[in-house]
Coordinates of C-alpha atoms and ligand atoms in Angstrom, one line a residue:
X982 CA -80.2 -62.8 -58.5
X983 CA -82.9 -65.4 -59.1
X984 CA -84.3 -66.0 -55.8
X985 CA -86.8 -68.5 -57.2
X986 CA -87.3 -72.1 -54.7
X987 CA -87.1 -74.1 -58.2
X988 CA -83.8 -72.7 -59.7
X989 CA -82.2 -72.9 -56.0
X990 CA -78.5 -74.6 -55.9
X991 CA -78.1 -78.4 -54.4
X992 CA -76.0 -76.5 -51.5
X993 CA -78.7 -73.6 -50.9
X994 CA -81.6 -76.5 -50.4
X995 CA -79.5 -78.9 -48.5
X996 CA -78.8 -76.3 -46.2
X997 CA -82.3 -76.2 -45.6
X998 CA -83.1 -79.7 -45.9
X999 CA -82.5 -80.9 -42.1
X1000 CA -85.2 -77.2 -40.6
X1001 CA -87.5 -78.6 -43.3
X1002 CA -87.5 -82.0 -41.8
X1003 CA -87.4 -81.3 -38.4
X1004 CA -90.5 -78.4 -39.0
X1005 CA -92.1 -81.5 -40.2
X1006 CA -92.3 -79.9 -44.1
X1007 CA -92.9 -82.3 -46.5
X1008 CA -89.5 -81.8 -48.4
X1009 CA -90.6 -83.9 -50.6
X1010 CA -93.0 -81.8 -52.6
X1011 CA -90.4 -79.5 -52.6
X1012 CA -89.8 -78.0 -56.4
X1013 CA -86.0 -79.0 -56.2
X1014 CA -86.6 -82.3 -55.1
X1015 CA -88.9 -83.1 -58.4
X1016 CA -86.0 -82.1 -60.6
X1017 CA -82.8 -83.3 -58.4
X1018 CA -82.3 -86.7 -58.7
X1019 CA -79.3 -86.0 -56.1
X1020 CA -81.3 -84.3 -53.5
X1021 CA -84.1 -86.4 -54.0
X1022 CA -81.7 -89.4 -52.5
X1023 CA -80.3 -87.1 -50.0
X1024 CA -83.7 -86.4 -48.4
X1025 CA -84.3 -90.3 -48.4
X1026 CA -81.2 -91.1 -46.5
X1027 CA -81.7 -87.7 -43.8
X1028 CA -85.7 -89.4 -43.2
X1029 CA -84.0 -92.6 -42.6
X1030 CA -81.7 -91.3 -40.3
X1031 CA -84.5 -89.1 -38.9
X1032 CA -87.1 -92.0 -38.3
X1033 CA -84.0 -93.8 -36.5
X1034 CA -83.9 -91.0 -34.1
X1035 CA -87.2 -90.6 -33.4
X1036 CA -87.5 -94.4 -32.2
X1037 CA -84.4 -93.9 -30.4
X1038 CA -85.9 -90.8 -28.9
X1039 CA -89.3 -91.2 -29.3
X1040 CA -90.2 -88.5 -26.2
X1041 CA -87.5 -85.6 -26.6
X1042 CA -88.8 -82.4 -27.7
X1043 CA -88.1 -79.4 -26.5
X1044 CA -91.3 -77.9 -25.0
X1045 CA -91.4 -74.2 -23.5
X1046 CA -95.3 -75.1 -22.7
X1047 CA -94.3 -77.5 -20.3
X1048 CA -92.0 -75.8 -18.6
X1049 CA -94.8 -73.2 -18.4
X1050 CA -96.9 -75.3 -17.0
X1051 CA -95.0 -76.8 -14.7
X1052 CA -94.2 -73.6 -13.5
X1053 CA -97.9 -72.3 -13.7
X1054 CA -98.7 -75.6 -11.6
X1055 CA -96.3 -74.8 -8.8
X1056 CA -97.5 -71.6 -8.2
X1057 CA -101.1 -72.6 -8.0
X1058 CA -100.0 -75.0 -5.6
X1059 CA -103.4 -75.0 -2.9
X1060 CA -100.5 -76.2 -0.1
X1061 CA -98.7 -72.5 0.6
X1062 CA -100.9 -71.8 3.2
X1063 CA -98.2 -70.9 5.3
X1064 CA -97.7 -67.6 3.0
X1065 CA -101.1 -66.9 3.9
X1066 CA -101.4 -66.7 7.7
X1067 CA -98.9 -68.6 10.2
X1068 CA -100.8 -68.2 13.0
X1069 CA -102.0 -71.4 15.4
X1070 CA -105.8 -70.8 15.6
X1071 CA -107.5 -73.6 17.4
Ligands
ZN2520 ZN1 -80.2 -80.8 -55.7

């Protein structure tokens, strides 16, 4: 088997062509891309496409950190001071 990225089939690199893009890999300097006229038109309609997404979409990305800090912001919320003691003093 010749596992080597610039003897890879058109099928084995488009497969990977849409991760590469969305990983934000230039595909472009990809070996099989300098010698695949095919591919190399491929990638230019998929970016098109892609840019087009990104306006239509320009904020969706799926962000664990947020959620983490959301999360991490609710439960350093100063205003659970009812947890703390619910007794009237004063
Ligand atoms: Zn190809």
């Amino acid at each position: 088997m010749t596992a080597d990225r610039s003897t890879m089939s058109c099928a084995e690199f488009q497969a990977k062509l849409p991760e590469m893009i969305a990983s934000g890999e230039n595909a472009a300097s990809h070996p099989h891309i300098q010698s695949c006229e095919l591919c190399r038109a491929l990638l230019a309609d998929l970016e098109t496409i892609a840019e087009a997404a990104r306006q239509l979409f320009p904020a969706v990305e799926p962000r664990e950190e947020l959620w983490e800090q959301i999360e991490s912001a609710i439960r350093n919320d100063p205003g659970d001071k009812d947890a703390a003691g619910n007794k009237h003093t004063g």
